[in-house]
mmCIF file of C-alpha atoms in Angstrom:
data_model
loop_
_atom_site.group_PDB
_atom_site.id
_atom_site.type_symbol
_atom_site.label_atom_id
_atom_site.label_comp_id
_atom_site.label_asym_id
_atom_site.label_seq_id
_atom_site.Cartn_x
_atom_site.Cartn_y
_atom_site.Cartn_z
ATOM 1 C CA UNK A 19 0.000 0.000 0.000
ATOM 2 C CA UNK A 20 2.823 2.413 0.866
ATOM 3 C CA UNK A 21 4.530 1.705 -2.501
ATOM 4 C CA UNK A 22 1.248 2.228 -4.336
ATOM 5 C CA UNK A 23 0.703 5.510 -2.536
ATOM 6 C CA UNK A 24 4.211 6.656 -3.421
ATOM 7 C CA UNK A 25 3.557 5.877 -7.114
ATOM 8 C CA UNK A 26 0.310 7.858 -7.072
ATOM 9 C CA UNK A 27 2.090 10.833 -5.547
ATOM 10 C CA UNK A 28 4.884 10.642 -8.122
ATOM 11 C CA UNK A 29 2.399 10.595 -11.020
ATOM 12 C CA UNK A 30 0.479 13.505 -9.507
ATOM 13 C CA UNK A 31 3.636 15.583 -9.253
ATOM 14 C CA UNK A 32 4.647 14.724 -12.831
ATOM 15 C CA UNK A 33 1.269 15.797 -14.190
ATOM 16 C CA UNK A 34 1.438 19.016 -12.193
ATOM 17 C CA UNK A 35 4.836 19.830 -13.675
ATOM 18 C CA UNK A 36 3.621 19.128 -17.229
ATOM 19 C CA UNK A 37 0.584 21.334 -16.705
ATOM 20 C CA UNK A 38 2.844 24.132 -15.513
ATOM 21 C CA UNK A 39 5.321 24.165 -18.471
ATOM 22 C CA UNK A 40 6.049 27.719 -19.649
ATOM 23 C CA UNK A 41 5.903 30.543 -17.156
ATOM 24 C CA UNK A 42 5.756 29.130 -13.607
ATOM 25 C CA UNK A 43 4.242 31.377 -10.912
ATOM 26 C CA UNK A 44 6.576 32.024 -7.998
ATOM 27 C CA UNK A 45 4.260 30.176 -5.593
ATOM 28 C CA UNK A 46 4.258 27.090 -7.840
ATOM 29 C CA UNK A 47 8.031 27.190 -8.104
ATOM 30 C CA UNK A 48 8.301 27.428 -4.350
ATOM 31 C CA UNK A 49 5.905 24.491 -3.962
ATOM 32 C CA UNK A 50 7.894 22.395 -6.414
ATOM 33 C CA UNK A 51 11.092 23.301 -4.602
ATOM 34 C CA UNK A 52 9.528 22.305 -1.266
ATOM 35 C CA UNK A 53 8.301 19.025 -2.737
ATOM 36 C CA UNK A 54 11.776 18.273 -4.103
ATOM 37 C CA UNK A 55 13.295 19.006 -0.701
ATOM 38 C CA UNK A 56 10.738 16.813 1.026
ATOM 39 C CA UNK A 57 11.339 13.932 -1.369
ATOM 40 C CA UNK A 58 15.069 13.964 -0.699
ATOM 41 C CA UNK A 59 14.844 14.573 3.068
ATOM 42 C CA UNK A 60 15.925 11.750 5.337
ATOM 43 C CA UNK A 61 13.046 10.103 7.259
ATOM 44 C CA UNK A 62 12.822 11.132 10.890
ATOM 45 C CA UNK A 63 14.877 8.982 13.231
ATOM 46 C CA UNK A 64 12.519 6.769 15.322
ATOM 47 C CA UNK A 65 12.166 7.824 18.922
ATOM 48 C CA UNK A 66 13.155 4.324 19.997
ATOM 49 C CA UNK A 67 11.775 0.836 20.494
ATOM 50 C CA UNK A 68 8.891 -0.202 22.750
ATOM 51 C CA UNK A 69 8.765 -3.872 23.756
ATOM 52 C CA UNK A 70 5.143 -4.558 24.572
ATOM 53 C CA UNK A 71 3.025 -7.582 25.380
ATOM 54 C CA UNK A 72 -0.492 -8.664 24.470
ATOM 55 C CA UNK A 73 -2.532 -11.754 25.275
ATOM 56 C CA UNK A 74 -3.159 -14.791 23.119
ATOM 57 C CA UNK A 75 -6.232 -14.979 20.873
ATOM 58 C CA UNK A 76 -9.153 -12.662 20.037
ATOM 59 C CA UNK A 77 -6.743 -10.161 18.498
ATOM 60 C CA UNK A 78 -9.544 -8.397 16.600
ATOM 61 C CA UNK A 79 -10.398 -6.764 19.922
ATOM 62 C CA UNK A 80 -6.827 -6.216 21.121
ATOM 63 C CA UNK A 81 -5.672 -2.632 20.712
ATOM 64 C CA UNK A 82 -2.034 -3.743 20.927
ATOM 65 C CA UNK A 83 -2.473 -6.081 17.960
ATOM 66 C CA UNK A 84 -4.295 -3.420 15.942
ATOM 67 C CA UNK A 85 -1.543 -0.902 16.722
ATOM 68 C CA UNK A 86 0.879 -3.255 14.978
ATOM 69 C CA UNK A 87 -1.445 -4.348 12.159
ATOM 70 C CA UNK A 88 -2.312 -0.756 11.259
ATOM 71 C CA UNK A 89 1.374 0.279 11.471
ATOM 72 C CA UNK A 90 0.549 2.964 13.990
ATOM 73 C CA UNK A 91 4.034 2.651 15.456
ATOM 74 C CA UNK A 92 5.373 3.954 12.116
ATOM 75 C CA UNK A 93 2.791 6.732 12.132
ATOM 76 C CA UNK A 94 3.905 7.815 15.598
ATOM 77 C CA UNK A 95 7.616 7.417 14.876
ATOM 78 C CA UNK A 96 8.650 4.526 17.087
ATOM 79 C CA UNK A 97 9.433 0.832 16.634
ATOM 80 C CA UNK A 98 7.009 -1.574 18.265
ATOM 81 C CA UNK A 99 8.148 -5.081 19.196
ATOM 82 C CA UNK A 100 5.119 -7.112 20.249
ATOM 83 C CA UNK A 101 5.174 -10.347 22.287
ATOM 84 C CA UNK A 102 2.112 -12.594 22.502
ATOM 85 C CA UNK A 103 1.852 -14.366 25.849
ATOM 86 C CA UNK A 104 -0.231 -14.715 29.020
ATOM 87 C CA UNK A 105 -1.113 -12.049 31.571
ATOM 88 C CA UNK A 106 1.148 -13.497 34.297
ATOM 89 C CA UNK A 107 4.043 -13.609 31.827
ATOM 90 C CA UNK A 108 3.418 -10.009 30.775
ATOM 91 C CA UNK A 109 3.534 -8.922 34.402
ATOM 92 C CA UNK A 110 6.690 -10.925 35.171
ATOM 93 C CA UNK A 111 8.490 -9.447 32.161
ATOM 94 C CA UNK A 112 7.388 -5.911 33.050
ATOM 95 C CA UNK A 113 8.532 -6.274 36.644
ATOM 96 C CA UNK A 114 11.896 -7.657 35.522
ATOM 97 C CA UNK A 115 12.424 -4.877 32.977
ATOM 98 C CA UNK A 116 12.365 -7.370 30.090
ATOM 99 C CA UNK A 117 9.228 -5.712 28.670
ATOM 100 C CA UNK A 118 8.355 -2.015 28.637
ATOM 101 C CA UNK A 119 4.564 -1.890 28.305
ATOM 102 C CA UNK A 120 1.909 -4.590 28.470
ATOM 103 C CA UNK A 121 -1.785 -5.413 28.496
ATOM 104 C CA UNK A 122 -3.107 -6.858 31.780
ATOM 105 C CA UNK A 123 -6.497 -8.206 32.771
ATOM 106 C CA UNK A 124 -7.722 -7.444 36.275
ATOM 107 C CA UNK A 125 -6.435 -10.801 37.467
ATOM 108 C CA UNK A 126 -2.992 -9.164 37.506
ATOM 109 C CA UNK A 127 -4.328 -5.799 38.670
ATOM 110 C CA UNK A 128 -3.322 -6.359 42.285
ATOM 111 C CA UNK A 129 0.327 -5.842 41.364
ATOM 112 C CA UNK A 130 -0.311 -2.107 40.973
ATOM 113 C CA UNK A 131 -1.059 -1.958 44.692
ATOM 114 C CA UNK A 132 1.939 -3.895 45.975
ATOM 115 C CA UNK A 133 4.632 -2.336 48.136
ATOM 116 C CA UNK A 134 7.349 -1.019 45.816
ATOM 117 C CA UNK A 135 5.283 -1.821 42.708
ATOM 118 C CA UNK A 136 7.386 -1.986 39.537
ATOM 119 C CA UNK A 137 4.506 -1.054 37.239
ATOM 120 C CA UNK A 138 2.029 1.793 36.826
ATOM 121 C CA UNK A 139 -1.167 2.162 34.790
ATOM 122 C CA UNK A 140 -1.193 4.066 31.497
ATOM 123 C CA UNK A 141 -4.934 3.702 30.831
ATOM 124 C CA UNK A 142 -7.790 1.247 31.073
ATOM 125 C CA UNK A 143 -8.483 -0.597 27.840
ATOM 126 C CA UNK A 144 -12.095 -1.735 27.896
ATOM 127 C CA UNK A 145 -15.044 -2.444 30.165
ATOM 128 C CA UNK A 146 -15.026 -6.188 29.995
ATOM 129 C CA UNK A 147 -18.046 -8.461 29.952
ATOM 130 C CA UNK A 148 -16.004 -11.507 28.992
ATOM 131 C CA UNK A 149 -15.942 -13.510 32.248
ATOM 132 C CA UNK A 150 -19.255 -15.327 32.674
ATOM 133 C CA UNK A 151 -20.799 -17.948 34.937
ATOM 134 C CA UNK A 152 -22.022 -20.881 32.839
ATOM 135 C CA UNK A 153 -24.059 -23.732 34.325
ATOM 136 C CA UNK A 154 -25.236 -27.060 33.001
ATOM 137 C CA UNK A 155 -28.769 -27.266 31.692
ATOM 138 C CA UNK A 156 -30.923 -29.396 33.956
ATOM 139 C CA UNK A 157 -29.743 -27.836 37.197
ATOM 140 C CA UNK A 158 -32.167 -25.587 39.023
ATOM 141 C CA UNK A 159 -30.250 -22.440 37.980
ATOM 142 C CA UNK A 160 -31.767 -20.378 35.194
ATOM 143 C CA UNK A 161 -30.433 -17.955 32.592
ATOM 144 C CA UNK A 162 -29.463 -14.635 34.234
ATOM 145 C CA UNK A 163 -30.494 -16.113 37.564
ATOM 146 C CA UNK A 164 -31.177 -13.353 40.146
ATOM 147 C CA UNK A 165 -28.576 -12.913 42.876
ATOM 148 C CA UNK A 166 -30.883 -14.300 45.554
ATOM 149 C CA UNK A 167 -31.466 -17.372 43.418
ATOM 150 C CA UNK A 168 -27.714 -17.869 42.990
ATOM 151 C CA UNK A 169 -27.277 -17.452 46.744
ATOM 152 C CA UNK A 170 -29.736 -20.273 47.345
ATOM 153 C CA UNK A 171 -28.595 -22.596 44.551
ATOM 154 C CA UNK A 172 -24.800 -22.302 44.125
ATOM 155 C CA UNK A 173 -23.735 -23.757 47.512
ATOM 156 C CA UNK A 174 -22.854 -27.426 47.134
ATOM 157 C CA UNK A 175 -22.197 -27.041 43.412
ATOM 158 C CA UNK A 176 -18.735 -27.734 41.948
ATOM 159 C CA UNK A 177 -17.426 -24.742 40.007
ATOM 160 C CA UNK A 178 -14.378 -24.797 37.702
ATOM 161 C CA UNK A 179 -12.360 -21.616 37.193
ATOM 162 C CA UNK A 180 -8.872 -20.149 37.383
ATOM 163 C CA UNK A 181 -8.764 -18.375 40.731
ATOM 164 C CA UNK A 182 -5.498 -16.633 39.857
ATOM 165 C CA UNK A 183 -6.806 -14.647 36.872
ATOM 166 C CA UNK A 184 -9.932 -12.627 35.995
ATOM 167 C CA UNK A 185 -12.438 -15.475 36.672
ATOM 168 C CA UNK A 186 -11.178 -15.445 40.254
ATOM 169 C CA UNK A 187 -11.929 -11.729 40.512
ATOM 170 C CA UNK A 188 -15.353 -12.264 38.950
ATOM 171 C CA UNK A 189 -16.150 -15.045 41.449
ATOM 172 C CA UNK A 190 -15.060 -12.905 44.386
ATOM 173 C CA UNK A 191 -17.235 -10.000 43.216
ATOM 174 C CA UNK A 192 -20.194 -12.336 42.628
ATOM 175 C CA UNK A 193 -19.866 -13.877 46.092
ATOM 176 C CA UNK A 194 -19.669 -10.405 47.637
ATOM 177 C CA UNK A 195 -22.841 -9.401 45.792
ATOM 178 C CA UNK A 196 -24.686 -12.553 46.882
ATOM 179 C CA UNK A 197 -23.571 -12.092 50.499
ATOM 180 C CA UNK A 198 -24.555 -8.441 50.754
ATOM 181 C CA UNK A 199 -26.581 -7.798 53.932
ATOM 182 C CA UNK A 200 -26.126 -11.416 55.069
ATOM 183 C CA UNK A 201 -24.918 -12.300 58.548
ATOM 184 C CA UNK A 202 -21.424 -13.835 58.687
ATOM 185 C CA UNK A 203 -22.835 -17.241 59.598
ATOM 186 C CA UNK A 204 -25.072 -17.190 56.497
ATOM 187 C CA UNK A 205 -22.473 -16.146 53.943
ATOM 188 C CA UNK A 206 -21.503 -18.280 50.960
ATOM 189 C CA UNK A 207 -17.792 -19.120 50.921
ATOM 190 C CA UNK A 208 -15.230 -21.112 48.966
ATOM 191 C CA UNK A 209 -11.604 -22.191 49.276
ATOM 192 C CA UNK A 210 -9.445 -19.728 47.405
ATOM 193 C CA UNK A 211 -5.687 -19.909 46.866
ATOM 194 C CA UNK A 212 -5.000 -18.289 50.241
ATOM 195 C CA UNK A 213 -7.611 -20.120 52.299
ATOM 196 C CA UNK A 214 -11.338 -19.550 52.620
ATOM 197 C CA UNK A 215 -13.080 -16.516 51.150
ATOM 198 C CA UNK A 216 -14.844 -15.020 52.890
ATOM 199 C CA UNK A 217 -14.114 -16.635 56.255
ATOM 200 C CA UNK A 218 -15.000 -20.305 56.280
ATOM 201 C CA UNK A 219 -18.644 -20.717 57.286
ATOM 202 C CA UNK A 220 -21.068 -23.583 57.509
ATOM 203 C CA UNK A 221 -20.516 -26.589 55.252
ATOM 204 C CA UNK A 222 -23.864 -26.153 53.528
ATOM 205 C CA UNK A 223 -22.800 -22.699 52.275
ATOM 206 C CA UNK A 224 -19.616 -23.802 50.492
ATOM 207 C CA UNK A 225 -19.115 -23.633 46.736
ATOM 208 C CA UNK A 226 -16.733 -26.448 45.770
ATOM 209 C CA UNK A 227 -13.898 -25.117 43.600
ATOM 210 C CA UNK A 228 -11.969 -26.905 40.873
ATOM 211 C CA UNK A 229 -9.077 -24.495 40.321
ATOM 212 C CA UNK A 230 -7.909 -24.961 36.733
ATOM 213 C CA UNK A 231 -6.671 -22.842 33.842
ATOM 214 C CA UNK A 232 -9.106 -21.235 31.433
ATOM 215 C CA UNK A 233 -7.705 -23.359 28.607
ATOM 216 C CA UNK A 234 -8.569 -26.517 30.578
ATOM 217 C CA UNK A 235 -12.180 -25.556 31.361
ATOM 218 C CA UNK A 236 -13.660 -27.339 28.324
ATOM 219 C CA UNK A 237 -11.955 -30.592 29.308
ATOM 220 C CA UNK A 238 -12.983 -30.114 32.942
ATOM 221 C CA UNK A 239 -16.618 -29.723 31.945
ATOM 222 C CA UNK A 240 -16.557 -33.165 30.319
ATOM 223 C CA UNK A 241 -16.842 -34.476 33.874
ATOM 224 C CA UNK A 242 -20.535 -34.227 34.717
ATOM 225 C CA UNK A 243 -19.609 -33.913 38.393
ATOM 226 C CA UNK A 244 -18.511 -30.343 37.554
ATOM 227 C CA UNK A 245 -21.717 -28.327 37.619
ATOM 228 C CA UNK A 246 -20.633 -24.917 36.409
ATOM 229 C CA UNK A 247 -17.667 -22.777 35.432
ATOM 230 C CA UNK A 248 -16.446 -19.218 35.073
ATOM 231 C CA UNK A 249 -14.446 -18.724 31.886
ATOM 232 C CA UNK A 250 -13.603 -16.197 29.186
ATOM 233 C CA UNK A 251 -12.468 -15.688 25.581
ATOM 234 C CA UNK A 252 -12.690 -18.603 23.131
ATOM 235 C CA UNK A 253 -13.384 -21.144 25.881
ATOM 236 C CA UNK A 254 -16.411 -19.178 26.999
ATOM 237 C CA UNK A 255 -17.558 -18.655 23.414
ATOM 238 C CA UNK A 256 -17.423 -22.383 22.648
ATOM 239 C CA UNK A 257 -19.413 -23.363 25.736
ATOM 240 C CA UNK A 258 -21.985 -20.609 25.170
ATOM 241 C CA UNK A 259 -22.646 -21.955 21.685
ATOM 242 C CA UNK A 260 -23.408 -25.376 23.160
ATOM 243 C CA UNK A 261 -26.898 -24.312 24.238
ATOM 244 C CA UNK A 262 -27.984 -27.943 24.487
ATOM 245 C CA UNK A 263 -25.728 -28.347 27.529
ATOM 246 C CA UNK A 264 -25.015 -24.904 29.012
ATOM 247 C CA UNK A 265 -26.621 -21.558 29.767
ATOM 248 C CA UNK A 266 -25.263 -18.216 31.000
ATOM 249 C CA UNK A 267 -26.288 -17.628 34.615
ATOM 250 C CA UNK A 268 -24.403 -14.361 35.263
ATOM 251 C CA UNK A 269 -22.208 -11.791 33.536
ATOM 252 C CA UNK A 270 -20.544 -8.578 34.656
ATOM 253 C CA UNK A 271 -23.123 -6.439 32.869
ATOM 254 C CA UNK A 272 -26.142 -8.388 34.168
ATOM 255 C CA UNK A 273 -25.039 -8.851 37.781
ATOM 256 C CA UNK A 274 -21.961 -6.780 38.622
ATOM 257 C CA UNK A 275 -22.212 -3.515 36.680
ATOM 258 C CA UNK A 276 -21.323 -1.454 39.761
ATOM 259 C CA UNK A 277 -18.115 -3.441 40.275
ATOM 260 C CA UNK A 278 -16.718 -3.349 36.715
ATOM 261 C CA UNK A 279 -12.974 -3.945 36.818
ATOM 262 C CA UNK A 280 -11.458 -3.029 33.441
ATOM 263 C CA UNK A 281 -8.354 -4.418 31.815
ATOM 264 C CA UNK A 282 -5.406 -2.026 31.817
ATOM 265 C CA UNK A 283 -2.203 -1.083 30.058
ATOM 266 C CA UNK A 284 0.819 -1.199 32.350
ATOM 267 C CA UNK A 285 4.240 0.391 31.997
ATOM 268 C CA UNK A 286 7.502 -0.378 33.746
ATOM 269 C CA UNK A 287 8.009 2.689 35.939
ATOM 270 C CA UNK A 288 11.737 2.979 35.272
ATOM 271 C CA UNK A 289 11.144 2.829 31.513
ATOM 272 C CA UNK A 290 8.479 5.536 31.681
ATOM 273 C CA UNK A 291 10.650 7.851 33.739
ATOM 274 C CA UNK A 292 13.627 7.383 31.394
ATOM 275 C CA UNK A 293 11.628 7.569 28.120
ATOM 276 C CA UNK A 294 8.620 9.899 28.527
ATOM 277 C CA UNK A 295 8.532 10.977 24.858
ATOM 278 C CA UNK A 296 8.632 7.373 23.678
ATOM 279 C CA UNK A 297 5.901 6.298 26.111
ATOM 280 C CA UNK A 298 3.767 9.237 24.979
ATOM 281 C CA UNK A 299 4.150 8.173 21.346
ATOM 282 C CA UNK A 300 3.043 4.644 22.276
ATOM 283 C CA UNK A 301 -0.026 5.883 24.178
ATOM 284 C CA UNK A 302 -0.928 8.175 21.263
ATOM 285 C CA UNK A 303 -0.777 5.190 18.903
ATOM 286 C CA UNK A 304 -2.689 2.996 21.357
ATOM 287 C CA UNK A 305 -5.529 5.515 21.578
ATOM 288 C CA UNK A 306 -5.703 5.623 17.765
ATOM 289 C CA UNK A 307 -5.963 1.821 17.752
ATOM 290 C CA UNK A 308 -8.717 1.898 20.378
ATOM 291 C CA UNK A 309 -10.636 4.512 18.419
ATOM 292 C CA UNK A 310 -10.376 2.371 15.273
ATOM 293 C CA UNK A 311 -11.565 -0.707 17.187
ATOM 294 C CA UNK A 312 -14.519 1.164 18.711
ATOM 295 C CA UNK A 313 -15.987 1.996 15.285
ATOM 296 C CA UNK A 314 -18.338 -0.847 14.417
ATOM 297 C CA UNK A 315 -17.728 -0.130 10.716
ATOM 298 C CA UNK A 316 -14.149 -1.371 11.228
ATOM 299 C CA UNK A 317 -15.098 -4.662 12.901
ATOM 300 C CA UNK A 318 -14.897 -6.728 9.706
ATOM 301 C CA UNK A 319 -11.453 -5.282 8.969
ATOM 302 C CA UNK A 320 -10.277 -6.055 12.519
ATOM 303 C CA UNK A 321 -11.384 -9.666 12.173
ATOM 304 C CA UNK A 322 -9.779 -10.062 8.734
ATOM 305 C CA UNK A 323 -6.437 -8.865 10.109
ATOM 306 C CA UNK A 324 -6.710 -11.052 13.212
ATOM 307 C CA UNK A 325 -7.693 -14.400 11.653
ATOM 308 C CA UNK A 326 -4.282 -15.302 10.147
ATOM 309 C CA UNK A 327 -2.498 -13.985 13.244
ATOM 310 C CA UNK A 328 -4.600 -15.994 15.718
ATOM 311 C CA UNK A 329 -5.265 -18.980 13.438
ATOM 312 C CA UNK A 330 -8.927 -18.767 14.396
ATOM 313 C CA UNK A 331 -12.224 -18.492 12.517
ATOM 314 C CA UNK A 332 -14.544 -15.520 12.137
ATOM 315 C CA UNK A 333 -17.045 -16.971 14.615
ATOM 316 C CA UNK A 334 -14.361 -17.012 17.334
ATOM 317 C CA UNK A 335 -14.478 -13.215 17.674
ATOM 318 C CA UNK A 336 -17.024 -11.551 19.914
ATOM 319 C CA UNK A 337 -17.576 -7.811 19.738
ATOM 320 C CA UNK A 338 -19.996 -8.096 22.673
ATOM 321 C CA UNK A 339 -17.294 -9.309 25.078
ATOM 322 C CA UNK A 340 -16.759 -5.740 26.294
ATOM 323 C CA UNK A 341 -17.517 -2.089 25.774
ATOM 324 C CA UNK A 342 -14.749 -0.701 23.573
ATOM 325 C CA UNK A 343 -14.102 2.968 24.431
ATOM 326 C CA UNK A 344 -13.565 5.649 21.810
ATOM 327 C CA UNK A 345 -10.950 8.379 22.074
ATOM 328 C CA UNK A 346 -13.699 10.706 23.272
ATOM 329 C CA UNK A 347 -14.718 8.169 25.936
ATOM 330 C CA UNK A 348 -11.126 7.917 27.138
ATOM 331 C CA UNK A 349 -10.893 11.691 27.326
ATOM 332 C CA UNK A 350 -13.957 11.716 29.566
ATOM 333 C CA UNK A 351 -12.611 8.902 31.745
ATOM 334 C CA UNK A 352 -9.537 10.946 32.745
ATOM 335 C CA UNK A 353 -10.462 14.586 32.153
ATOM 336 C CA UNK A 354 -10.520 15.543 35.830
ATOM 337 C CA UNK A 355 -9.300 13.982 39.068
ATOM 338 C CA UNK A 356 -12.831 12.822 39.888
ATOM 339 C CA UNK A 357 -13.772 11.482 36.431
ATOM 340 C CA UNK A 358 -15.138 7.962 36.114
ATOM 341 C CA UNK A 359 -11.789 6.447 35.142
ATOM 342 C CA UNK A 360 -10.672 6.848 38.739
ATOM 343 C CA UNK A 361 -13.862 5.119 39.881
ATOM 344 C CA UNK A 362 -12.934 2.144 37.707
ATOM 345 C CA UNK A 363 -9.432 2.105 39.225
ATOM 346 C CA UNK A 364 -10.956 2.199 42.697
ATOM 347 C CA UNK A 365 -13.060 -0.831 41.757
ATOM 348 C CA UNK A 366 -9.923 -2.681 40.634
ATOM 349 C CA UNK A 367 -8.343 -1.821 43.986
ATOM 350 C CA UNK A 368 -11.391 -2.946 45.963
ATOM 351 C CA UNK A 369 -11.573 -6.244 44.085
ATOM 352 C CA UNK A 370 -8.139 -7.223 45.419
ATOM 353 C CA UNK A 371 -8.199 -5.990 49.001
ATOM 354 C CA UNK A 372 -7.910 -8.855 51.448
ATOM 355 C CA UNK A 373 -6.147 -11.037 48.874
ATOM 356 C CA UNK A 374 -2.490 -11.455 47.970
ATOM 357 C CA UNK A 375 -1.490 -9.801 51.240
ATOM 358 C CA UNK A 376 -3.080 -6.455 50.305
ATOM 359 C CA UNK A 377 -4.592 -4.305 53.015
ATOM 360 C CA UNK A 378 -6.845 -1.302 52.413
ATOM 361 C CA UNK A 379 -4.935 0.518 55.161
ATOM 362 C CA UNK A 380 -1.547 0.268 53.470
ATOM 363 C CA UNK A 381 -2.074 -0.285 49.727
ATOM 364 C CA UNK A 382 -1.590 2.762 47.451
ATOM 365 C CA UNK A 383 -4.692 4.701 46.491
ATOM 366 C CA UNK A 384 -6.108 4.331 42.981
ATOM 367 C CA UNK A 385 -5.059 7.841 41.954
ATOM 368 C CA UNK A 386 -1.446 6.992 42.822
ATOM 369 C CA UNK A 387 -1.037 3.984 40.509
ATOM 370 C CA UNK A 388 -1.692 5.728 37.183
ATOM 371 C CA UNK A 389 0.626 8.011 35.186
ATOM 372 C CA UNK A 390 -2.395 9.964 34.049
ATOM 373 C CA UNK A 391 -0.633 12.698 32.047
ATOM 374 C CA UNK A 392 0.150 10.277 29.189
ATOM 375 C CA UNK A 393 -3.508 9.438 28.502
ATOM 376 C CA UNK A 394 -4.590 13.050 29.037
ATOM 377 C CA UNK A 395 -2.057 14.224 26.469
ATOM 378 C CA UNK A 396 -3.124 11.499 24.028
ATOM 379 C CA UNK A 397 -6.810 12.499 24.206
ATOM 380 C CA UNK A 398 -6.384 16.274 24.427
ATOM 381 C CA UNK A 399 -7.178 17.002 20.758
#
């Protein structure tokens, strides 16, 4: 495409010169001179290289993939080196300084609130509705079952999910919602990776947990002793399509809209402090990619670019897995120190308190874990 564009420009200039043979007005001569200078000028030296990480699969919705596919790194004068891996691996590489910027789901969001955190937030990416509670047909749990119904019916059921990533956060938020206004002795609980959450109660209020990776959920559900699961991405899509066997009992948007915990873009703090201009260029490009993704007219193009990269099929992509913010949305999220973006960060913080050794008394506040000037600059126009 770039070569074709260059050819069109060359032909246009040639025709303009032919049309101007004879007496050339001074302004035309100056324009031709400027064009000649521009054509021989050296391209601007890139600001540098950004090593950034994205997650596996569903790349049609991943702003980091679209940044690369649309060559927005070129447009913003930096070199992007993208790595496709898991959220925990993105975090580990960021903390070690082996990656500069990366995409993280809320399962890794607690790391922003650690003592001496190595990473900071650049922006939220989307308002996810991807994690969902799916149950077997034939149980007494219905589609979009009300919270009180889930409170009555989930105890005693075996639930498969990965407690260490976003399904674990979803489960915690769902349990909190079901337990609201309940006495401690009446609260639903389950065994999480650190012990019982909430505090271990009566045996008849326990949800039995099969802690397994998202990729293993489909295999786990082959065992009919597993009643339900919380999963996301292609695993969730495949089970949802199997309407003969499964139904959706709860989603973020149907049950937990006041506890939305968005995915985020993280930056290694040392890298950001040493390379502010380069980080700004990346965030500018990222916002352009998000704005492109948010336009429904571009969805088909996003999928076409993603299919060969992911080795998936068109039906594997789900535009309804989240709300995809526009540039204007992002501007509104961060415009002032009390804009809704900070509410979302507070919800991420709240979703992790009491886990992973985090205490609300000592963990950093939400406003202190984001380098907000980068996203404000990127959305200022």
